């Protein structure tokens, strides 16, 4: 089992460029998440998908869009990148609330994004 | 709005000493999570606390939850260098919407 995988690992963009971060999990989890991590601020939830076919905004959704492509895959898109979006992005998955599980999250290795 | 506060944010300990990290949250939730992150790495789950008075232990780490006080603690016993990492607590809003604390960067010195 690969767990949660993310691509790319590193990316440099110029202001105004667009890109999509890819995430996939092979644990048959229902729920998936996108976070950003900035120094001194912990992790902040951008969007989450409680189950296939649903997506919801988290704490900091502005400037991002997401697609839950199927149960395995959850992508994050930056339509017009800004320097304020320079961060480390983590994808995570969990069994989901209401499944009787602990709902602990399993994290991918992260994508380090720099916007110039 | 759910807020999660951790303290201290930085902790430097001597090996063999004990210390406690605190996690306060602002609104009702029925579960609390603790994660560990090594420098440059991803996060791994340490504990999930589901009910008031819950206590879980793994090696030198023990976590507890007081839902009435909206407080969780992570107690470190006889610290060793391998425990050096950043520790995060997290709370969900009774759905999948998660909020993390800012993290406690722990350094254990010989």
PDB file of C-alpha atoms in Angstrom:
ATOM      1  CA  UNK A   1       0.000   0.000   0.000  1.00  0.00           C
ATOM      2  CA  UNK A   2       1.322   3.415  -0.990  1.00  0.00           C
ATOM      3  CA  UNK A   3      -1.051   5.232   1.393  1.00  0.00           C
ATOM      4  CA  UNK A   4      -1.545   8.838   0.291  1.00  0.00           C
ATOM      5  CA  UNK A   5       0.493  10.051  -2.661  1.00  0.00           C
ATOM      6  CA  UNK A   6       0.878  13.603  -3.933  1.00  0.00           C
ATOM      7  CA  UNK A   7       2.337  15.055  -7.103  1.00  0.00           C
ATOM      8  CA  UNK A   8       4.383  17.076  -7.686  1.00  0.00           C
ATOM      9  CA  UNK A   9       6.751  17.222  -4.712  1.00  0.00           C
ATOM     10  CA  UNK A  10       8.069  20.669  -5.615  1.00  0.00           C
ATOM     11  CA  UNK A  11       6.758  23.403  -7.901  1.00  0.00           C
ATOM     12  CA  UNK A  12       7.730  26.965  -8.722  1.00  0.00           C
ATOM     13  CA  UNK A  13       5.137  29.192 -10.381  1.00  0.00           C
ATOM     14  CA  UNK A  14       5.043  32.759 -11.537  1.00  0.00           C
ATOM     15  CA  UNK A  15       2.274  35.027 -10.329  1.00  0.00           C
ATOM     16  CA  UNK A  16      -0.859  34.452 -12.398  1.00  0.00           C
ATOM     17  CA  UNK A  17       0.011  30.947 -13.543  1.00  0.00           C
ATOM     18  CA  UNK A  18      -2.319  28.057 -12.826  1.00  0.00           C
ATOM     19  CA  UNK A  19      -1.623  24.542 -11.678  1.00  0.00           C
ATOM     20  CA  UNK A  20      -3.283  21.471 -10.235  1.00  0.00           C
ATOM     21  CA  UNK A  21      -1.971  19.454  -7.314  1.00  0.00           C
ATOM     22  CA  UNK A  22      -2.881  15.795  -7.469  1.00  0.00           C
ATOM     23  CA  UNK A  23      -3.647  13.490  -4.557  1.00  0.00           C
ATOM     24  CA  UNK A  24      -4.559   9.812  -4.479  1.00  0.00           C
ATOM     25  CA  UNK A  25      -5.166   7.292  -1.697  1.00  0.00           C
ATOM     26  CA  UNK A  26      -5.361   3.525  -1.831  1.00  0.00           C
ATOM     27  CA  UNK A  27      -6.920   2.887   1.597  1.00  0.00           C
ATOM     28  CA  UNK A  28     -10.538   2.983   0.368  1.00  0.00           C
ATOM     29  CA  UNK A  29     -11.140   6.032   2.539  1.00  0.00           C
ATOM     30  CA  UNK A  30     -14.327   8.040   2.188  1.00  0.00           C
ATOM     31  CA  UNK A  31     -13.000  11.449   3.194  1.00  0.00           C
ATOM     32  CA  UNK A  32     -10.177  13.506   1.748  1.00  0.00           C
ATOM     33  CA  UNK A  33      -8.680  16.860   2.669  1.00  0.00           C
ATOM     34  CA  UNK A  34      -6.363  19.590   1.436  1.00  0.00           C
ATOM     35  CA  UNK A  35      -4.322  21.658   3.902  1.00  0.00           C
ATOM     36  CA  UNK A  36      -1.695  24.311   3.658  1.00  0.00           C
ATOM     37  CA  UNK A  37       1.080  24.670   6.210  1.00  0.00           C
ATOM     38  CA  UNK A  38       2.789  27.972   6.832  1.00  0.00           C
ATOM     39  CA  UNK A  39       5.452  28.653   9.465  1.00  0.00           C
ATOM     40  CA  UNK A  40       3.974  29.277  12.900  1.00  0.00           C
ATOM     41  CA  UNK A  41       0.393  28.679  11.765  1.00  0.00           C
ATOM     42  CA  UNK A  42      -0.058  24.941  11.946  1.00  0.00           C
ATOM     43  CA  UNK A  43      -2.173  23.363   9.246  1.00  0.00           C
ATOM     44  CA  UNK A  44      -5.155  25.182   7.811  1.00  0.00           C
ATOM     45  CA  UNK A  45      -7.904  23.311   6.017  1.00  0.00           C
ATOM     46  CA  UNK A  46      -8.562  24.560   2.491  1.00  0.00           C
ATOM     47  CA  UNK A  47     -11.263  22.156   1.287  1.00  0.00           C
ATOM     48  CA  UNK A  48     -12.472  18.738   2.250  1.00  0.00           C
ATOM     49  CA  UNK A  49     -14.573  16.023   0.694  1.00  0.00           C
ATOM     50  CA  UNK A  50     -16.567  14.021   3.211  1.00  0.00           C
ATOM     51  CA  UNK A  51     -17.483  11.444   0.589  1.00  0.00           C
ATOM     52  CA  UNK A  52     -17.259  10.862  -3.141  1.00  0.00           C
ATOM     53  CA  UNK A  53     -19.307  13.492  -4.939  1.00  0.00           C
ATOM     54  CA  UNK A  54     -19.215  16.122  -2.188  1.00  0.00           C
ATOM     55  CA  UNK A  55     -16.831  18.957  -1.417  1.00  0.00           C
ATOM     56  CA  UNK A  56     -16.942  21.661   1.247  1.00  0.00           C
ATOM     57  CA  UNK A  57     -14.978  24.761   2.087  1.00  0.00           C
ATOM     58  CA  UNK A  58     -12.635  24.725   5.015  1.00  0.00           C
ATOM     59  CA  UNK A  59     -10.954  27.571   6.826  1.00  0.00           C
ATOM     60  CA  UNK A  60      -9.059  29.179   3.908  1.00  0.00           C
ATOM     61  CA  UNK A  61     -10.746  28.305   0.568  1.00  0.00           C
ATOM     62  CA  UNK A  62     -10.261  31.588  -1.307  1.00  0.00           C
ATOM     63  CA  UNK A  63      -8.108  31.261  -4.420  1.00  0.00           C
ATOM     64  CA  UNK A  64      -8.536  27.484  -4.656  1.00  0.00           C
ATOM     65  CA  UNK A  65     -10.848  24.981  -6.273  1.00  0.00           C
ATOM     66  CA  UNK A  66     -11.079  21.241  -5.772  1.00  0.00           C
ATOM     67  CA  UNK A  67     -12.380  18.208  -7.606  1.00  0.00           C
ATOM     68  CA  UNK A  68     -13.168  14.836  -6.090  1.00  0.00           C
ATOM     69  CA  UNK A  69     -12.553  12.877  -9.248  1.00  0.00           C
ATOM     70  CA  UNK A  70     -13.506   9.513  -7.755  1.00  0.00           C
ATOM     71  CA  UNK A  71     -13.160   7.818  -4.394  1.00  0.00           C
ATOM     72  CA  UNK A  72      -9.376   7.617  -4.733  1.00  0.00           C
ATOM     73  CA  UNK A  73      -8.471  11.026  -6.106  1.00  0.00           C
ATOM     74  CA  UNK A  74      -8.865  14.605  -4.875  1.00  0.00           C
ATOM     75  CA  UNK A  75      -7.208  17.457  -6.745  1.00  0.00           C
ATOM     76  CA  UNK A  76      -6.523  21.055  -5.760  1.00  0.00           C
ATOM     77  CA  UNK A  77      -6.368  23.785  -8.397  1.00  0.00           C
ATOM     78  CA  UNK A  78      -4.856  27.236  -8.204  1.00  0.00           C
ATOM     79  CA  UNK A  79      -6.398  29.224 -11.060  1.00  0.00           C
ATOM     80  CA  UNK A  80      -4.209  32.324 -10.763  1.00  0.00           C
ATOM     81  CA  UNK A  81      -1.358  31.806  -8.338  1.00  0.00           C
ATOM     82  CA  UNK A  82      -0.331  34.590  -5.958  1.00  0.00           C
ATOM     83  CA  UNK A  83       2.794  34.915  -3.767  1.00  0.00           C
ATOM     84  CA  UNK A  84       0.534  34.527  -0.698  1.00  0.00           C
ATOM     85  CA  UNK A  85      -0.106  30.962  -1.834  1.00  0.00           C
ATOM     86  CA  UNK A  86       3.537  30.021  -1.316  1.00  0.00           C
ATOM     87  CA  UNK A  87       3.260  27.193   1.177  1.00  0.00           C
ATOM     88  CA  UNK A  88       3.552  23.475   1.764  1.00  0.00           C
ATOM     89  CA  UNK A  89       0.387  21.671   0.738  1.00  0.00           C
ATOM     90  CA  UNK A  90      -0.684  18.411   2.349  1.00  0.00           C
ATOM     91  CA  UNK A  91      -3.375  16.050   1.233  1.00  0.00           C
ATOM     92  CA  UNK A  92      -4.908  13.665   3.758  1.00  0.00           C
ATOM     93  CA  UNK A  93      -7.560  10.980   3.877  1.00  0.00           C
ATOM     94  CA  UNK A  94      -9.639   9.278   6.559  1.00  0.00           C
ATOM     95  CA  UNK A  95     -12.430   6.754   6.847  1.00  0.00           C
ATOM     96  CA  UNK A  96     -14.831   9.584   7.600  1.00  0.00           C
ATOM     97  CA  UNK A  97     -17.261  10.584  10.282  1.00  0.00           C
ATOM     98  CA  UNK A  98     -20.199   8.281  10.842  1.00  0.00           C
ATOM     99  CA  UNK A  99     -18.306   5.155   9.846  1.00  0.00           C
ATOM    100  CA  UNK A 100     -17.652   4.074  13.413  1.00  0.00           C
ATOM    101  CA  UNK A 101     -13.944   4.686  12.966  1.00  0.00           C
ATOM    102  CA  UNK A 102     -11.682   7.050  14.863  1.00  0.00           C
ATOM    103  CA  UNK A 103     -11.465   9.127  11.695  1.00  0.00           C
ATOM    104  CA  UNK A 104      -7.758   9.782  12.151  1.00  0.00           C
ATOM    105  CA  UNK A 105      -6.199  11.300   9.083  1.00  0.00           C
ATOM    106  CA  UNK A 106      -3.361   9.861   7.019  1.00  0.00           C
ATOM    107  CA  UNK A 107      -1.203  12.439   5.309  1.00  0.00           C
ATOM    108  CA  UNK A 108       0.669  12.526   2.041  1.00  0.00           C
ATOM    109  CA  UNK A 109       4.305  13.654   1.785  1.00  0.00           C
ATOM    110  CA  UNK A 110       3.420  17.229   0.829  1.00  0.00           C
ATOM    111  CA  UNK A 111       3.998  19.574  -2.107  1.00  0.00           C
ATOM    112  CA  UNK A 112       6.296  22.536  -1.612  1.00  0.00           C
ATOM    113  CA  UNK A 113       4.964  25.381  -3.773  1.00  0.00           C
ATOM    114  CA  UNK A 114       6.713  28.683  -4.393  1.00  0.00           C
ATOM    115  CA  UNK A 115       4.967  31.507  -6.233  1.00  0.00           C
ATOM    116  CA  UNK A 116       7.290  34.240  -7.488  1.00  0.00           C
TER     117      UNK A 116
ATOM    118  CA  UNK B   1     -15.782  29.738  15.068  1.00  0.00           C
ATOM    119  CA  UNK B   2     -13.671  26.883  16.357  1.00  0.00           C
ATOM    120  CA  UNK B   3     -10.261  27.980  17.644  1.00  0.00           C
ATOM    121  CA  UNK B   4      -7.529  25.632  18.813  1.00  0.00           C
ATOM    122  CA  UNK B   5      -4.686  26.966  20.939  1.00  0.00           C
ATOM    123  CA  UNK B   6      -1.569  25.126  21.968  1.00  0.00           C
ATOM    124  CA  UNK B   7       1.035  26.099  24.480  1.00  0.00           C
ATOM    125  CA  UNK B   8       3.849  26.338  24.682  1.00  0.00           C
ATOM    126  CA  UNK B   9       4.739  26.870  21.032  1.00  0.00           C
ATOM    127  CA  UNK B  10       8.399  26.099  21.687  1.00  0.00           C
ATOM    128  CA  UNK B  11       9.724  23.716  24.299  1.00  0.00           C
ATOM    129  CA  UNK B  12      13.331  22.862  25.027  1.00  0.00           C
ATOM    130  CA  UNK B  13      13.787  19.995  27.455  1.00  0.00           C
ATOM    131  CA  UNK B  14      16.613  18.074  29.000  1.00  0.00           C
ATOM    132  CA  UNK B  15      16.646  14.346  28.486  1.00  0.00           C
ATOM    133  CA  UNK B  16      15.034  12.536  31.378  1.00  0.00           C
ATOM    134  CA  UNK B  17      12.707  15.389  32.316  1.00  0.00           C
ATOM    135  CA  UNK B  18       8.920  15.485  32.262  1.00  0.00           C
ATOM    136  CA  UNK B  19       6.732  18.111  30.641  1.00  0.00           C
ATOM    137  CA  UNK B  20       3.172  18.756  29.456  1.00  0.00           C
ATOM    138  CA  UNK B  21       1.827  20.355  26.288  1.00  0.00           C
ATOM    139  CA  UNK B  22      -1.616  21.937  26.511  1.00  0.00           C
ATOM    140  CA  UNK B  23      -4.326  22.169  23.883  1.00  0.00           C
ATOM    141  CA  UNK B  24      -7.415  24.324  24.416  1.00  0.00           C
ATOM    142  CA  UNK B  25     -10.327  24.561  22.003  1.00  0.00           C
ATOM    143  CA  UNK B  26     -13.202  26.968  21.908  1.00  0.00           C
ATOM    144  CA  UNK B  27     -16.355  25.022  21.002  1.00  0.00           C
ATOM    145  CA  UNK B  28     -17.811  21.632  21.735  1.00  0.00           C
ATOM    146  CA  UNK B  29     -16.334  18.659  19.953  1.00  0.00           C
ATOM    147  CA  UNK B  30     -16.458  14.981  20.747  1.00  0.00           C
ATOM    148  CA  UNK B  31     -12.995  14.053  19.616  1.00  0.00           C
ATOM    149  CA  UNK B  32      -9.484  15.369  19.661  1.00  0.00           C
ATOM    150  CA  UNK B  33      -6.420  14.256  17.711  1.00  0.00           C
ATOM    151  CA  UNK B  34      -2.683  14.469  18.348  1.00  0.00           C
ATOM    152  CA  UNK B  35      -0.186  14.311  15.495  1.00  0.00           C
ATOM    153  CA  UNK B  36       3.589  14.360  15.259  1.00  0.00           C
ATOM    154  CA  UNK B  37       5.652  15.964  12.503  1.00  0.00           C
ATOM    155  CA  UNK B  38       9.399  15.505  12.069  1.00  0.00           C
ATOM    156  CA  UNK B  39      11.288  18.320  10.301  1.00  0.00           C
ATOM    157  CA  UNK B  40      10.638  18.329   6.565  1.00  0.00           C
ATOM    158  CA  UNK B  41       8.279  15.374   6.862  1.00  0.00           C
ATOM    159  CA  UNK B  42       4.590  14.710   6.844  1.00  0.00           C
ATOM    160  CA  UNK B  43       2.299  14.220   9.858  1.00  0.00           C
ATOM    161  CA  UNK B  44       1.604  10.945  11.578  1.00  0.00           C
ATOM    162  CA  UNK B  45      -1.239  10.175  13.942  1.00  0.00           C
ATOM    163  CA  UNK B  46      -0.392   9.628  17.605  1.00  0.00           C
ATOM    164  CA  UNK B  47      -3.697   9.545  19.464  1.00  0.00           C
ATOM    165  CA  UNK B  48      -7.419   9.948  18.968  1.00  0.00           C
ATOM    166  CA  UNK B  49      -9.366  10.848  22.121  1.00  0.00           C
ATOM    167  CA  UNK B  50     -13.082  10.240  21.882  1.00  0.00           C
ATOM    168  CA  UNK B  51     -14.697  10.979  25.209  1.00  0.00           C
ATOM    169  CA  UNK B  52     -14.408  12.935  28.392  1.00  0.00           C
ATOM    170  CA  UNK B  53     -11.748  11.516  30.653  1.00  0.00           C
ATOM    171  CA  UNK B  54     -10.145   9.515  27.858  1.00  0.00           C
ATOM    172  CA  UNK B  55      -6.500   8.698  28.441  1.00  0.00           C
ATOM    173  CA  UNK B  56      -4.178   7.019  25.971  1.00  0.00           C
ATOM    174  CA  UNK B  57      -0.516   6.127  26.352  1.00  0.00           C
ATOM    175  CA  UNK B  58       2.158   5.108  23.906  1.00  0.00           C
ATOM    176  CA  UNK B  59       5.669   4.766  25.240  1.00  0.00           C
ATOM    177  CA  UNK B  60       6.730   8.013  26.901  1.00  0.00           C
ATOM    178  CA  UNK B  61       3.692   9.948  25.658  1.00  0.00           C
ATOM    179  CA  UNK B  62       0.330  10.099  27.393  1.00  0.00           C
ATOM    180  CA  UNK B  63      -2.651  12.103  26.137  1.00  0.00           C
ATOM    181  CA  UNK B  64      -5.814  12.988  28.031  1.00  0.00           C
ATOM    182  CA  UNK B  65      -9.037  14.800  27.280  1.00  0.00           C
ATOM    183  CA  UNK B  66     -11.366  16.903  29.426  1.00  0.00           C
ATOM    184  CA  UNK B  67     -14.309  17.865  27.224  1.00  0.00           C
ATOM    185  CA  UNK B  68     -15.923  19.990  29.930  1.00  0.00           C
ATOM    186  CA  UNK B  69     -12.833  22.159  30.205  1.00  0.00           C
ATOM    187  CA  UNK B  70     -12.202  21.848  26.433  1.00  0.00           C
ATOM    188  CA  UNK B  71      -8.654  20.881  27.245  1.00  0.00           C
ATOM    189  CA  UNK B  72      -6.324  18.124  26.170  1.00  0.00           C
ATOM    190  CA  UNK B  73      -2.839  17.483  27.483  1.00  0.00           C
ATOM    191  CA  UNK B  74       0.098  15.597  26.017  1.00  0.00           C
ATOM    192  CA  UNK B  75       2.440  14.533  28.807  1.00  0.00           C
ATOM    193  CA  UNK B  76       6.012  13.563  28.091  1.00  0.00           C
ATOM    194  CA  UNK B  77       7.730  11.323  30.605  1.00  0.00           C
ATOM    195  CA  UNK B  78      11.520  11.030  30.849  1.00  0.00           C
ATOM    196  CA  UNK B  79      12.111  12.695  27.490  1.00  0.00           C
ATOM    197  CA  UNK B  80      14.587  11.231  25.023  1.00  0.00           C
ATOM    198  CA  UNK B  81      16.128  12.832  21.934  1.00  0.00           C
ATOM    199  CA  UNK B  82      13.941  10.767  19.570  1.00  0.00           C
ATOM    200  CA  UNK B  83      10.902  12.675  20.813  1.00  0.00           C
ATOM    201  CA  UNK B  84      12.190  15.904  19.259  1.00  0.00           C
ATOM    202  CA  UNK B  85       9.508  16.921  16.738  1.00  0.00           C
ATOM    203  CA  UNK B  86       6.544  19.254  16.344  1.00  0.00           C
ATOM    204  CA  UNK B  87       3.332  18.096  17.997  1.00  0.00           C
ATOM    205  CA  UNK B  88      -0.068  19.234  16.814  1.00  0.00           C
ATOM    206  CA  UNK B  89      -3.478  18.857  18.347  1.00  0.00           C
ATOM    207  CA  UNK B  90      -6.558  19.035  16.142  1.00  0.00           C
ATOM    208  CA  UNK B  91     -10.305  19.164  16.680  1.00  0.00           C
ATOM    209  CA  UNK B  92     -13.111  18.603  14.216  1.00  0.00           C
ATOM    210  CA  UNK B  93     -16.397  20.489  14.214  1.00  0.00           C
ATOM    211  CA  UNK B  94     -18.376  17.256  14.643  1.00  0.00           C
ATOM    212  CA  UNK B  95     -18.004  16.724  10.937  1.00  0.00           C
ATOM    213  CA  UNK B  96     -14.892  16.456   8.790  1.00  0.00           C
ATOM    214  CA  UNK B  97     -14.030  20.161   9.098  1.00  0.00           C
ATOM    215  CA  UNK B  98     -10.769  20.111  11.066  1.00  0.00           C
ATOM    216  CA  UNK B  99      -8.903  22.803  12.962  1.00  0.00           C
ATOM    217  CA  UNK B 100      -5.298  22.410  14.005  1.00  0.00           C
ATOM    218  CA  UNK B 101      -3.343  24.151  16.712  1.00  0.00           C
ATOM    219  CA  UNK B 102      -0.200  26.050  15.727  1.00  0.00           C
ATOM    220  CA  UNK B 103       2.004  23.232  16.961  1.00  0.00           C
ATOM    221  CA  UNK B 104       4.549  22.798  19.749  1.00  0.00           C
ATOM    222  CA  UNK B 105       8.126  22.446  18.581  1.00  0.00           C
ATOM    223  CA  UNK B 106       9.840  20.166  21.056  1.00  0.00           C
ATOM    224  CA  UNK B 107      13.608  19.911  21.298  1.00  0.00           C
ATOM    225  CA  UNK B 108      15.106  17.371  23.683  1.00  0.00           C
ATOM    226  CA  UNK B 109      18.718  18.049  24.590  1.00  0.00           C
ATOM    227  CA  UNK B 110      21.178  15.569  26.073  1.00  0.00           C
TER     228      UNK B 110
END
